[in-house]
């Protein structure tokens, strides 16, 4: 039976930031900032959850000209934002440690004194799936209010099998409670819990590896992550986790070179990692490995800022090598209690020297790539998901320039306008 084609809706009178500089086949090419693919007098057509036309008003196909039309009154339209690195699900908070750091304690000092990640573990283990999801909801709503429609959420505060799975279930639950795309990452290799202190090998064998198999068997895992650092796991230990991920057909990503250089990014790239994240201590060898593997550099200025770091990621080397740059909040209770991706862009520009174009691409096109979603979302191109953010700003630069101001006019997710 022929089904009638889904009804088309036109969004017209808009300044489109397509992130797809060459809209071949649409009779237009990007204008303005080259890498942003700006179209001044643009039109978007949506059928169901999909983009069917993106281009100049003058190129709109005849058969679309009678469709239901929404006038965006000259507003700026970007792909919906993507937060590609968060620890959004957790119990409790760590304001006390923030105060300790103000008094001079380093992140390592706090971690070795039993604070840090393991102190969030107690609070997280005490909550069931629904409580974990409800606790994350307020943080998620802050991200959605700024035009975010895809969020990556990691486990890593359970550090035992039941709680790691509960964290991932809570992350999945959020997609049932809000109009959002959630991608999950298994991060049991985040820290060694108190009961395994000094017994990291046993923790890997008895929790991390079997927990990954179980989580995968329940469809809870989209990618596998780890913390490759002196206070966490070595490249060899992470290699064992990644070998299991590979055998399960799961992509990997890694917290790498945040506080020192153990060669984590190079290890991640050797497994074809979607991304290597943080990267303050990344060297040329790691940069080249990432470039060869197509691994995205996810920059996390919120953690750099919160830890009052001084060593910056080698942005010039990454740029020169053509490594895609993404930006994320790293929202977590310890090193980045940040729920604003707009502020993360401002920090990436101000603290790391990213350009406006790199910041906007870093929270759309390249953030999608860091999650393996670049064929589905992250740019305004026909055939991709109709995930849009409509902004009350004159230029793309205003999205990065303002501090603590949210210019979002409307969020459209899979073709549906989402009321706040
Ligand atoms: N690096 C970080 O900055 C976070 N995790 C990681 O691997 C810290 C998470 C926390 O302190 O709770
Ligand atoms: Fe993180």
Coordinates of N, CA, C and O and ligand atoms in Angstrom, one line a residue, residues 87 94 107 117 157 190 227 255 258 278 330 332 334-335, ligand 1:
X87 N 29.4 13.6 32.4 CA 29.2 12.6 33.5 C 27.9 13.1 34.2 O 27.9 13.3 35.5
X94 N 30.2 17.9 45.3 CA 31.6 17.9 45.9 C 32.0 19.4 46.1 O 33.1 19.8 45.9
X107 N 44.2 18.3 42.6 CA 43.3 17.3 42.2 C 43.8 15.9 42.7 O 43.1 15.1 43.3
X117 N 36.8 11.2 42.7 CA 35.8 10.3 42.0 C 35.2 9.3 43.1 O 34.0 9.2 43.2
X157 N 30.7 6.3 38.2 CA 30.7 6.6 39.7 C 30.1 5.5 40.5 O 29.7 5.7 41.7
X190 N 37.3 4.3 35.5 CA 37.4 5.7 35.9 C 38.3 5.9 37.1 O 39.1 6.8 37.2
X227 N 39.9 6.4 32.0 CA 40.7 7.5 32.5 C 42.1 7.0 32.5 O 42.5 6.3 33.4
X255 N 39.7 9.4 28.2 CA 40.2 10.6 28.9 C 41.7 10.5 28.9 O 42.3 9.6 29.5
X258 N 45.3 14.3 30.5 CA 44.7 15.5 31.2 C 45.7 16.1 32.2 O 45.8 17.3 32.2
X278 N 40.3 15.8 26.8 CA 41.1 16.6 27.7 C 42.3 17.1 26.9 O 42.3 18.2 26.4
X330 N 32.0 18.4 29.9 CA 32.5 17.4 30.9 C 31.8 17.5 32.2 O 32.4 17.3 33.3
X332 N 30.5 17.2 35.5 CA 30.8 16.2 36.5 C 30.9 16.9 37.9 O 31.2 18.1 37.9
X334 N 33.1 16.9 40.2 CA 34.4 17.2 40.8 C 35.2 18.3 40.0 O 35.4 19.4 40.5
X335 N 35.5 18.0 38.7 CA 36.4 18.9 38.0 C 35.7 19.9 37.0 O 36.3 20.7 36.4
Ligands
LIG1 N1 38.8 13.4 34.5 C1 38.1 14.4 35.0 O1 38.4 15.5 35.1 C2 36.9 13.7 35.6 N2 37.0 12.4 35.3 C3 38.2 12.2 34.7 O2 38.6 11.2 34.2 C4 36.8 13.9 37.1 C5 35.6 13.3 37.6 C6 35.5 13.7 39.1 O3 36.4 14.3 39.7 O4 34.4 13.3 39.6

